[in-house]
mmCIF file of C-alpha atoms in Angstrom:
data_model
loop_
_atom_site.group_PDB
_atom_site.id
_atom_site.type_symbol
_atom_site.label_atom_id
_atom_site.label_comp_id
_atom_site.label_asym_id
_atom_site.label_seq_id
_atom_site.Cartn_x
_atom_site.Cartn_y
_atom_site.Cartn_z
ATOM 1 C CA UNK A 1 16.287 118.829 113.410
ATOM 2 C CA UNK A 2 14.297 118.281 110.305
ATOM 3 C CA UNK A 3 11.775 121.360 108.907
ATOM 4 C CA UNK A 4 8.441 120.803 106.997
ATOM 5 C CA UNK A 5 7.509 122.937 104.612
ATOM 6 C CA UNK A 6 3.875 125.283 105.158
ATOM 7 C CA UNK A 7 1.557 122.838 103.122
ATOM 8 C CA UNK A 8 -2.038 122.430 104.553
ATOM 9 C CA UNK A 9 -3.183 124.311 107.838
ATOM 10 C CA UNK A 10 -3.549 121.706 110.955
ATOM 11 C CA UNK A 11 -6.207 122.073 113.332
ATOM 12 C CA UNK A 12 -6.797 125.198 115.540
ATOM 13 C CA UNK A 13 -4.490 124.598 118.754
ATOM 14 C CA UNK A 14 -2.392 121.321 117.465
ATOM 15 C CA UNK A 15 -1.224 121.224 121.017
ATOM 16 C CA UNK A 16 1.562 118.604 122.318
ATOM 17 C CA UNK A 17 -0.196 116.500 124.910
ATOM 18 C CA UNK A 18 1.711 117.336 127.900
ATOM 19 C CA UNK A 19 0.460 116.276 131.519
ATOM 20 C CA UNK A 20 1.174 116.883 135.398
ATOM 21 C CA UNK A 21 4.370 115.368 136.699
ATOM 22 C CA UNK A 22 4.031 112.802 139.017
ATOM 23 C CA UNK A 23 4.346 113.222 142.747
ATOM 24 C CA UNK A 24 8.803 113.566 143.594
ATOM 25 C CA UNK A 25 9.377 113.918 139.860
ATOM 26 C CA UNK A 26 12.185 116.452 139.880
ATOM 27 C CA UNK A 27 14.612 117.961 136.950
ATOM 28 C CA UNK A 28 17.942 119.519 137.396
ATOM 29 C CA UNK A 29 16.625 123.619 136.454
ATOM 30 C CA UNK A 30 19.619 124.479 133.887
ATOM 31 C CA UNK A 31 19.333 128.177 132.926
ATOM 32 C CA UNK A 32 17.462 129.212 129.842
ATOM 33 C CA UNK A 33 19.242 128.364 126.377
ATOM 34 C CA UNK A 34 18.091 129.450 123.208
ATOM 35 C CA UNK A 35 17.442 127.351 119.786
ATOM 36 C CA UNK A 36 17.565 129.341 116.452
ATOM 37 C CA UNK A 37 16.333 127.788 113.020
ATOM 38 C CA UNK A 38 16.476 129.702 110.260
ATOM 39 C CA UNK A 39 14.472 128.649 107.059
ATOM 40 C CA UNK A 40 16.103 126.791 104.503
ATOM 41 C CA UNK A 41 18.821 124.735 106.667
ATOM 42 C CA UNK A 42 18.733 121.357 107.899
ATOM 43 C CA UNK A 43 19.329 121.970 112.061
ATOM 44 C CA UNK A 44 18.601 124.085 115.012
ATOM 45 C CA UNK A 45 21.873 126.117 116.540
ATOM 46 C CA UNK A 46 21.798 125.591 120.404
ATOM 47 C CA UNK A 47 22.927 129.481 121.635
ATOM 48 C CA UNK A 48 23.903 130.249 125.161
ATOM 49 C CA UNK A 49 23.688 134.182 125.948
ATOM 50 C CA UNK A 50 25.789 135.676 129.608
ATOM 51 C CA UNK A 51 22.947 136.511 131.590
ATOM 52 C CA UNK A 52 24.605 139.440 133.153
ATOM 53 C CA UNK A 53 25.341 140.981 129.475
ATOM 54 C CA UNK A 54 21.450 140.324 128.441
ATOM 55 C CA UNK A 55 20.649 142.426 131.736
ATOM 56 C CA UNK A 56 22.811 145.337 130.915
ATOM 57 C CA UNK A 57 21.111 145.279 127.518
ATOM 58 C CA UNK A 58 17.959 145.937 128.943
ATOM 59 C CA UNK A 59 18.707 148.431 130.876
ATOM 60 C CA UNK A 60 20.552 150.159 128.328
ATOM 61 C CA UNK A 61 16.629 149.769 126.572
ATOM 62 C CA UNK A 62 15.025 150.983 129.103
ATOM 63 C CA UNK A 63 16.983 154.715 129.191
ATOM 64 C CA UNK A 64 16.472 154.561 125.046
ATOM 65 C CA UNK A 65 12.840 153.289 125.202
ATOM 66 C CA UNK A 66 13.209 150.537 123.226
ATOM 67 C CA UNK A 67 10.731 148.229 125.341
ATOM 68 C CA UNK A 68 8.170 150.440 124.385
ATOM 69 C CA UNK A 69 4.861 150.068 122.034
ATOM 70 C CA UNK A 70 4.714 151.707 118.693
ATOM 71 C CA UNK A 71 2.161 152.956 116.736
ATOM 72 C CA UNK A 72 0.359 151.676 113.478
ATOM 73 C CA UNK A 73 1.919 153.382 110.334
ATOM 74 C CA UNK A 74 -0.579 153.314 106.656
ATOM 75 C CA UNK A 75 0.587 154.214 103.259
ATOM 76 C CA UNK A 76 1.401 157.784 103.066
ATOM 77 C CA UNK A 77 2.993 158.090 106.114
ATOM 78 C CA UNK A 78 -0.837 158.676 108.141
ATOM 79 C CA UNK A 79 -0.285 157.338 111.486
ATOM 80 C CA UNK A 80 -4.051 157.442 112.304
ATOM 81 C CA UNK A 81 -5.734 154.104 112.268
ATOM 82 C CA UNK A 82 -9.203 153.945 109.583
ATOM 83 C CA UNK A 83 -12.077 154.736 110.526
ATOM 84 C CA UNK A 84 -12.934 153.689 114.180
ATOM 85 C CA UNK A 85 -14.621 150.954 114.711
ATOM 86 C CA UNK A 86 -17.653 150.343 117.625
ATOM 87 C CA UNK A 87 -15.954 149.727 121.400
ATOM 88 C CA UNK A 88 -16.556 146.237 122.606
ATOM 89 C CA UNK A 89 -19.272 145.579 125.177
ATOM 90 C CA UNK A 90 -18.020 145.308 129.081
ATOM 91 C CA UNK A 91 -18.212 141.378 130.194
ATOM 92 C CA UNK A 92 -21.022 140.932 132.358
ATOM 93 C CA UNK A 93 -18.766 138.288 134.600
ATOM 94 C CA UNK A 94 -15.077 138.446 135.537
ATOM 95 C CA UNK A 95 -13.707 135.399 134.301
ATOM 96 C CA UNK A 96 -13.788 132.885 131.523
ATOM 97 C CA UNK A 97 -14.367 129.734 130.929
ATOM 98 C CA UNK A 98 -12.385 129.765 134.373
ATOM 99 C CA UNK A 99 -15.202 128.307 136.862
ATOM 100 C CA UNK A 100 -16.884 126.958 133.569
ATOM 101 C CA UNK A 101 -18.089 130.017 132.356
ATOM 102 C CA UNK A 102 -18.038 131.679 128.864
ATOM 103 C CA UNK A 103 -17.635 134.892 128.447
ATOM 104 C CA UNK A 104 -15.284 135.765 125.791
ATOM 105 C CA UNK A 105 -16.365 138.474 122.864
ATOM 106 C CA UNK A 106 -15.626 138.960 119.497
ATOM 107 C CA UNK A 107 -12.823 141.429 119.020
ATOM 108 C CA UNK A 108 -12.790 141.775 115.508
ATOM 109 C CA UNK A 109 -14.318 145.236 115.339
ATOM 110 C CA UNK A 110 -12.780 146.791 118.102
ATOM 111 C CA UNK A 111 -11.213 149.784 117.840
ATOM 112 C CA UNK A 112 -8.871 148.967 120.280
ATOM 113 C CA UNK A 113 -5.445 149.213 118.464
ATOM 114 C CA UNK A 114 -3.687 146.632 120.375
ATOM 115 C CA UNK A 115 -5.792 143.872 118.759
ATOM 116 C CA UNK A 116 -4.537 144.945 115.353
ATOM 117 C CA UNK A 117 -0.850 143.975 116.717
ATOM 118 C CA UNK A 118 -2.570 140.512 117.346
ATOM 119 C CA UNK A 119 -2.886 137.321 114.378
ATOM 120 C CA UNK A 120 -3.241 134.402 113.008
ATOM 121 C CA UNK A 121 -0.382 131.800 112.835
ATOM 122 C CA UNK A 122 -0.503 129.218 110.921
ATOM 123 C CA UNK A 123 2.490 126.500 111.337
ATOM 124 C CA UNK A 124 1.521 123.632 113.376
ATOM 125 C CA UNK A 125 -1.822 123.910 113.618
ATOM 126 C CA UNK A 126 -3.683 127.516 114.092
ATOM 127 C CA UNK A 127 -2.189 129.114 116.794
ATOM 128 C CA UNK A 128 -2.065 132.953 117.730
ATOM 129 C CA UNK A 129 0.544 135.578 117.707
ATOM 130 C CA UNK A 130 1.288 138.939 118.350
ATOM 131 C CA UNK A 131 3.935 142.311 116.739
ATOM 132 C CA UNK A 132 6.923 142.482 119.281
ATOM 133 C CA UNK A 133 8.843 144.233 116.537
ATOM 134 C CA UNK A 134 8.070 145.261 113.587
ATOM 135 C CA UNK A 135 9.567 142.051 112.104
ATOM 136 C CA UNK A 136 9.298 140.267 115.543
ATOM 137 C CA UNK A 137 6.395 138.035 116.167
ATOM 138 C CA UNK A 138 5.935 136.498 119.837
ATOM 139 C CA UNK A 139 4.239 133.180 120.215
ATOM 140 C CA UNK A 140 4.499 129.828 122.046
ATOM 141 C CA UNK A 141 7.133 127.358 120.358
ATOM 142 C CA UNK A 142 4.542 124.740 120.124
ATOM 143 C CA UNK A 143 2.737 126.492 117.210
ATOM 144 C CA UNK A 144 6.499 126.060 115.198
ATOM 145 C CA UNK A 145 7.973 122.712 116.542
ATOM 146 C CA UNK A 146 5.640 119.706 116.020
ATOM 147 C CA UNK A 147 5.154 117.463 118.607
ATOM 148 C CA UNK A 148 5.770 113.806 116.942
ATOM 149 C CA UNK A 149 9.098 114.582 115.891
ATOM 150 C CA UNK A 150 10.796 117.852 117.151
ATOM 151 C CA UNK A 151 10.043 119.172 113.349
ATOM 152 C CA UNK A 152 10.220 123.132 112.524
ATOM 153 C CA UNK A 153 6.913 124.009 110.808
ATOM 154 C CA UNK A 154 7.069 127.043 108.167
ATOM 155 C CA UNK A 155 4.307 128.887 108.223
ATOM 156 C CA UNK A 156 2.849 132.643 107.682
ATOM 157 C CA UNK A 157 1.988 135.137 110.223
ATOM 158 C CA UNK A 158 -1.313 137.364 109.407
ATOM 159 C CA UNK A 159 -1.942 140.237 111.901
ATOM 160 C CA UNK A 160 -5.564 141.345 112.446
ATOM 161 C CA UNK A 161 -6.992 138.872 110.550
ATOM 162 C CA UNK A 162 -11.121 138.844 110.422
ATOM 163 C CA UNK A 163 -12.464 135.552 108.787
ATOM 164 C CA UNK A 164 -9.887 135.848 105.158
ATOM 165 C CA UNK A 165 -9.297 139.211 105.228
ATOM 166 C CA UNK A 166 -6.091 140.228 105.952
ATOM 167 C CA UNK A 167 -5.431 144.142 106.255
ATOM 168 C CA UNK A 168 -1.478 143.535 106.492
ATOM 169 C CA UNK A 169 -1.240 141.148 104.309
ATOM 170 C CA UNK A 170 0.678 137.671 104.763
ATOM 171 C CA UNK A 171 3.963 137.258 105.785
ATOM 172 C CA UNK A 172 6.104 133.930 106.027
ATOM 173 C CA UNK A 173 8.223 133.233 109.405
ATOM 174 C CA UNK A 174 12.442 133.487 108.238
ATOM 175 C CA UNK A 175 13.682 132.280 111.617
ATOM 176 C CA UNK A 176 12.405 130.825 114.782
ATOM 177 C CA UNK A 177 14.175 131.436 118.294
ATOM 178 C CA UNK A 178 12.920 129.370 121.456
ATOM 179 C CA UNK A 179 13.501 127.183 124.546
ATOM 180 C CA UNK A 180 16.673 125.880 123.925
ATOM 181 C CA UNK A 181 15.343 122.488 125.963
ATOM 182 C CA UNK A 182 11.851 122.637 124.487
ATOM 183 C CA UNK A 183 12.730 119.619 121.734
ATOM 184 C CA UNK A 184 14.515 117.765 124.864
ATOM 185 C CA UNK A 185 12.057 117.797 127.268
ATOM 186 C CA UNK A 186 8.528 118.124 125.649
ATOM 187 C CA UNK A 187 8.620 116.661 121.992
ATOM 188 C CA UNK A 188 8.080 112.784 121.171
ATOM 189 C CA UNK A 189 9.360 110.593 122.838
ATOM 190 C CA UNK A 190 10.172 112.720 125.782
ATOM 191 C CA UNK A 191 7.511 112.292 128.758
ATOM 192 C CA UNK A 192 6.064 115.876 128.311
ATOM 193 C CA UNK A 193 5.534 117.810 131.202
ATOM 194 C CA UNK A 194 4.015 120.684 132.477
ATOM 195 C CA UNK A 195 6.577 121.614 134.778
ATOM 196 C CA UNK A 196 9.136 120.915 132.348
ATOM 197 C CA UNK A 197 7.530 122.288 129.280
ATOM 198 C CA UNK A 198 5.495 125.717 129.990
ATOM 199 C CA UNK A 199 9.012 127.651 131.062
ATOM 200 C CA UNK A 200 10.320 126.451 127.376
ATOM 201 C CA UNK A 201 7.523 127.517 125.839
ATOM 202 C CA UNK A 202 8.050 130.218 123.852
ATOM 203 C CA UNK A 203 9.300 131.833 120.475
ATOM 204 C CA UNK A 204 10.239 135.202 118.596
ATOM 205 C CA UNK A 205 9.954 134.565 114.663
ATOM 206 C CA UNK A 206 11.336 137.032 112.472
ATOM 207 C CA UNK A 207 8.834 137.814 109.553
ATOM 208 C CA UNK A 208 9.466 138.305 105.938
ATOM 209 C CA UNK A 209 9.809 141.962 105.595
ATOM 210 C CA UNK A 210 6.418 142.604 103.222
ATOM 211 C CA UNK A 211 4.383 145.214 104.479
ATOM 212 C CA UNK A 212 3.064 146.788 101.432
ATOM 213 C CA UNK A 213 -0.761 147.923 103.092
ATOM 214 C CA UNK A 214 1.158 149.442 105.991
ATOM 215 C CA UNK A 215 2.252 148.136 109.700
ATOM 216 C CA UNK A 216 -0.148 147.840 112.738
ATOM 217 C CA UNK A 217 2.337 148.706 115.099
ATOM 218 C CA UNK A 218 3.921 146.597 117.654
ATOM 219 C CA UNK A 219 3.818 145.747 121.128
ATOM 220 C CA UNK A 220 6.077 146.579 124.356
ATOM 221 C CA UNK A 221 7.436 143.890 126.915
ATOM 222 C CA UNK A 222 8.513 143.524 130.153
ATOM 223 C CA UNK A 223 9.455 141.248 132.866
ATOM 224 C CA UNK A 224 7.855 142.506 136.470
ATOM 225 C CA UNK A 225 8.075 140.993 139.382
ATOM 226 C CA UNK A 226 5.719 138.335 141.084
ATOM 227 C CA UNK A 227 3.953 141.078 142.769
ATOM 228 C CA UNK A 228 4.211 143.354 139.739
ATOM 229 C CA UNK A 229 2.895 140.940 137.565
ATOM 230 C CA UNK A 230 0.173 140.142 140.223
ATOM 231 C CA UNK A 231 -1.030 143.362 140.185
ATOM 232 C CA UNK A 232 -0.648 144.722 137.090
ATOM 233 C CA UNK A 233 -4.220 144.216 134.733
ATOM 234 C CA UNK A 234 -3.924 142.392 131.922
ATOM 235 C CA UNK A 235 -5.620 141.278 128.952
ATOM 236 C CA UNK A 236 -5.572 138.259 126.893
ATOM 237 C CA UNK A 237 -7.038 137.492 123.342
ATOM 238 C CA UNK A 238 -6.545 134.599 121.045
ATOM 239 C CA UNK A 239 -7.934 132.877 117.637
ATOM 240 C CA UNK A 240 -10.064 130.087 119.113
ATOM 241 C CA UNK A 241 -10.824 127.148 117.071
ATOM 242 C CA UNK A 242 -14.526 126.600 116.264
ATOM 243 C CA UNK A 243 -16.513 123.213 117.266
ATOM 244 C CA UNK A 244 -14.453 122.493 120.622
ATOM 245 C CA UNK A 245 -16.042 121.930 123.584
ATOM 246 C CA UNK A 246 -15.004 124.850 124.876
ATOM 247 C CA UNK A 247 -15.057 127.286 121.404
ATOM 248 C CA UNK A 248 -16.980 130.611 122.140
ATOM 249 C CA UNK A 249 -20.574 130.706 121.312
ATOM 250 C CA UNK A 250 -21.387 131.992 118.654
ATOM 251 C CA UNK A 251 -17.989 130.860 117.142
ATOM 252 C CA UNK A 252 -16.787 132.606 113.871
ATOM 253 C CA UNK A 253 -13.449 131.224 112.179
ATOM 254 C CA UNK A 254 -10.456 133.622 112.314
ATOM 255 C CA UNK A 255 -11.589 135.579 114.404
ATOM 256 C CA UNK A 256 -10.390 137.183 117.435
ATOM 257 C CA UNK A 257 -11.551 136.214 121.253
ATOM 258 C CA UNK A 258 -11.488 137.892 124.326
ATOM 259 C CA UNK A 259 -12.917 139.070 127.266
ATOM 260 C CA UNK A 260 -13.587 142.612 128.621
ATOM 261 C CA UNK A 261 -12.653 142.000 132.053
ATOM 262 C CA UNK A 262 -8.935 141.253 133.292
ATOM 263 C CA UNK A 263 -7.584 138.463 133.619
ATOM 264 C CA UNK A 264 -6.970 136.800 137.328
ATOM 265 C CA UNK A 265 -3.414 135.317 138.786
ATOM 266 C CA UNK A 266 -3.359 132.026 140.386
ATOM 267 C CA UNK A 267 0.591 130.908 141.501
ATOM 268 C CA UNK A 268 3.613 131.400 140.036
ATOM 269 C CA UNK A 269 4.821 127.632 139.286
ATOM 270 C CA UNK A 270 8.479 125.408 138.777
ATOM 271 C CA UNK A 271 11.288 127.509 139.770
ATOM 272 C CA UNK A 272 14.193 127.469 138.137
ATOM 273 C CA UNK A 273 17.774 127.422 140.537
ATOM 274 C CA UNK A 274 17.966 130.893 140.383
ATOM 275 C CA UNK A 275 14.415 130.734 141.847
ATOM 276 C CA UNK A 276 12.681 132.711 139.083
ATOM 277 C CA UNK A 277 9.263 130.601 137.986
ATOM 278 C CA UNK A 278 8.873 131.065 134.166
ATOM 279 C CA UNK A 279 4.917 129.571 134.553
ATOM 280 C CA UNK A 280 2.003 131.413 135.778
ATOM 281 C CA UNK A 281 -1.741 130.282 136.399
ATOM 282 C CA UNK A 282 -4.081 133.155 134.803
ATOM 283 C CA UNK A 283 -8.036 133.056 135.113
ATOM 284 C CA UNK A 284 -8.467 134.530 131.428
ATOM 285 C CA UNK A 285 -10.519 133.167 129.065
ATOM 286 C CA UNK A 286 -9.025 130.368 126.144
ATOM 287 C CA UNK A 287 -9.280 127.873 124.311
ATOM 288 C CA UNK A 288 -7.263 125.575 121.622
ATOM 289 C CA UNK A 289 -5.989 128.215 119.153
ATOM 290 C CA UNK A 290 -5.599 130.705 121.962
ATOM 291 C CA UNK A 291 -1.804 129.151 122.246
ATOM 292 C CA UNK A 292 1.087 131.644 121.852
ATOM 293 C CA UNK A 293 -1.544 134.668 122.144
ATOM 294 C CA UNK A 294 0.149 137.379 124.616
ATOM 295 C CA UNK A 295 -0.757 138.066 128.506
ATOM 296 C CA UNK A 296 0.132 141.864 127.963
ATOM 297 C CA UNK A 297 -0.272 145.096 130.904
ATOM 298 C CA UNK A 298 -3.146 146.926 129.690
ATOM 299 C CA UNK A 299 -1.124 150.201 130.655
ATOM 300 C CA UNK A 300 1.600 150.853 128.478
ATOM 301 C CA UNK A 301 0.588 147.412 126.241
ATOM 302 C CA UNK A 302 3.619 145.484 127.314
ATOM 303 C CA UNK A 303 4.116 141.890 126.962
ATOM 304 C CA UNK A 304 4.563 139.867 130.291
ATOM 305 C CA UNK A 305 3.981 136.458 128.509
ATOM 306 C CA UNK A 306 2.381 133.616 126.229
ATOM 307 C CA UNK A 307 -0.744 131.218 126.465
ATOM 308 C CA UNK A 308 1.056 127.089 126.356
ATOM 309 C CA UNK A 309 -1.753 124.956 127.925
ATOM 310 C CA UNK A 310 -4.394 124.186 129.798
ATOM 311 C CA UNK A 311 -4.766 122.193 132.838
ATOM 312 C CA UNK A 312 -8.823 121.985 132.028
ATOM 313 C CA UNK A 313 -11.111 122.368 129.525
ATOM 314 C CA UNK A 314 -14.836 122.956 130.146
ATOM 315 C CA UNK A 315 -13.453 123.579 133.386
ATOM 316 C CA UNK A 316 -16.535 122.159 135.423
ATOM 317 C CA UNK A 317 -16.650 120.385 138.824
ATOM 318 C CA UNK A 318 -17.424 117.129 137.262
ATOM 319 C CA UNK A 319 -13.971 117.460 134.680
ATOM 320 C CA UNK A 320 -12.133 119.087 137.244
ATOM 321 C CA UNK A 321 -12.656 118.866 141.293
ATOM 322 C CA UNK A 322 -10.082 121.445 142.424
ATOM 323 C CA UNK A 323 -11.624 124.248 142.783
ATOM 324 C CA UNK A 324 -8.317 126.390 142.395
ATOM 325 C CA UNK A 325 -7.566 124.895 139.066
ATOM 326 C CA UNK A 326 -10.896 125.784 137.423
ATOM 327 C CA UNK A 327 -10.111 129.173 139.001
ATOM 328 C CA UNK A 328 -7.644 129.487 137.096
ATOM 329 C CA UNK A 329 -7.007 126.947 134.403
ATOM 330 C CA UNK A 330 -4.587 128.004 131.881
ATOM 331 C CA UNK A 331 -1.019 127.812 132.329
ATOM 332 C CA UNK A 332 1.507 130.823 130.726
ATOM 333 C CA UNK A 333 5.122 130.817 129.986
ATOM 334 C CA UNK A 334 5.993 134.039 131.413
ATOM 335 C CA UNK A 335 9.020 136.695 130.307
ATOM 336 C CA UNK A 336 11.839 136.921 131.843
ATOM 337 C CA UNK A 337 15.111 139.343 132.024
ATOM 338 C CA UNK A 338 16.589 136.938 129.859
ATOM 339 C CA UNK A 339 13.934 137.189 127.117
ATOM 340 C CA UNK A 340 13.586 141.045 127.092
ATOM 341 C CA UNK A 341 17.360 140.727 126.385
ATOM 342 C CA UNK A 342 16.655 138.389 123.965
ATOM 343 C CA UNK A 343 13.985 140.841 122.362
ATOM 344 C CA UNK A 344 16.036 143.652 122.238
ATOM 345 C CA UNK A 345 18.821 142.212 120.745
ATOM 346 C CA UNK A 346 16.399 140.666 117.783
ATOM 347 C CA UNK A 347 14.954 144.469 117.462
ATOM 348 C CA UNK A 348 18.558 145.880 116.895
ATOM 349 C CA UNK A 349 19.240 143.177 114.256
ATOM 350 C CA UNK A 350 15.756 143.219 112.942
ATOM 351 C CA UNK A 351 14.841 147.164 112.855
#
């Protein structure tokens, strides 16, 4: 595996162009593997964790709390956030450009402390990411392993970024963990699709440890159910791209997009043997950039997964018929067992 250094940011949402499988395609479901790169060598390690030993982890974090959220921390120890900014508007419609319409906001001056855990990543292309630790960064493993060639991408993580301010400064990404089948199945020349690529795609980046204007705090995570997923209300927010067909209107670079109202669940897609299905259909708002933004629980701010694609655009009847799909037309690579393991062991190494 070959790494390219951060030169030049990409465009917003540098997305691989994955597709639906055709009709009887079927892969052998091999349990979740995990690829580590650190910065500065010349490979990927292929890692293999027990299952059964990543479970008793998290429930060992459970009784200590470590899933939880955490609050922002500013110079001087003040754990109150600055001043407070205005409360968004409420949506006036439930959904996004799901059913073709546009509703997301500007989130930049909420005061809404869970969009400070949000930012900008830039590796391949602009993508979005969001505090799972406070060195931990979640995001999709697109954003970090380019398409043509299976390439890591250095880049720098910015959280709560507004146009080119950044309150938190910059930080560069150290290491990159992800779906230990991502470069396999869904990088050149591999055919690239959905049903093989959304379950792999995801990543936890550890982050230069440079905080020197203080820490927004971090996010929770947790992997619920079907049903608890279903009905648990979430929220999604991203860094759109401006001058797509589908951008928000009024656009403004680097800045973040989302809308009031929850977001919907369509079905729960590609099961794995075990049976658990690592995609999900939501009915929130996005567009290119949006990709690796969180899905989290509005209650309790925990992580349940990250934005990979979209299975239409402008989402209208003329671009897509199915009524179902522009319902709900962007796919998720949702959390499992296995990654809130994964996320508490990186917390314990990475405090």
């Amino acid at each position: 595996m070959k790494t390219v250094a951060a030169g030049p940011a990409g465009p917003d949402g540098d997305t691989p162009q994955w597709k639906r499988a055709p009709a009887g395609y079927v892969r052998e479901n091999t349990p979740l593997t995990v690829a580590r790169y650190v910065a500065g060598d010349d490979h990927a390690d292929l890692l293999e964790f027990d299952p059964d030993e990543l479970r008793r982890l998290a429930e060992v974090a459970r009784e200590l709390r470590l899933e939880e959220e955490s609050s922002a921390i500013y110079p001087g120890g003040d754990e109150s956030a600055p001043a407070a900014l205005p409360p968004v508007s409420p949506a006036v419609r439930p959904q996004g450009l799901s059913d073709g319409v546009e509703n997301r906001l500007d989130l930049s001056a909420s005061n809404d402390g869970a969009y400070n855990r949000q930012g900008r990543l830039w590796g391949d292309g602009g993508c979005t990411a969001q505090l799972i630790g406070r060195r931990i960064v979640a995001t999709a493993a697109h954003c970090v392993i380019r398409y043509s060639d299976g390439a890591y991408v250095g880049g720098t993580f910015a959280a709560d970024q507004v146009g080119n301010t950044t309150p938190f400064g910059v930080q560069t990404l150290q290491q990159v963990w992800y779906g230990g089948k991502y470069i396999q199945y869904c990088t050149n020349p591999a055919p690239g699709y959905w049903s093989d690529c959304v379950r792999e795609d995801w990543a936890f980046v550890v982050l230069q440890d440079n905080f020197p204007s203080g820490h927004p705090g971090y996010f929770g995570y947790e992997a619920p159910t079907e049903q608890g997923f279903r009905d648990a209300t979430k929220v999604h927010a991203g860094y759109p791209g401006c001058g797509y067909p589908h951008s928000p209107s009024p656009c403004a670079d680097n800045h973040l997009y989302g809308q009031a109202a929850f977001c919907t669940t369509g079905d729960f897609l590609w099961p794995f043997d075990n049976g658990f299905k690592a995609a999900v259909e939501l009915g929130c708002d996005a567009s290119p950039g949006h990709s690796g933004g969180a899905v989290w629980r509005s209650t309790h701010r925990r992580i349940l997964g990250v934005a990979s694609t979209e299975q239409c655009a402008t989402c209208t009847p003329a671009e897509q018929p199915d009524a179902h799909v522009r319902a709900y037309p962007n796919l998720f690579s949702r959390y499992s067992s296995f990654h809130v393991g994964l996320v508490n062991n990186l917390r314990v190494q990475y405090p």
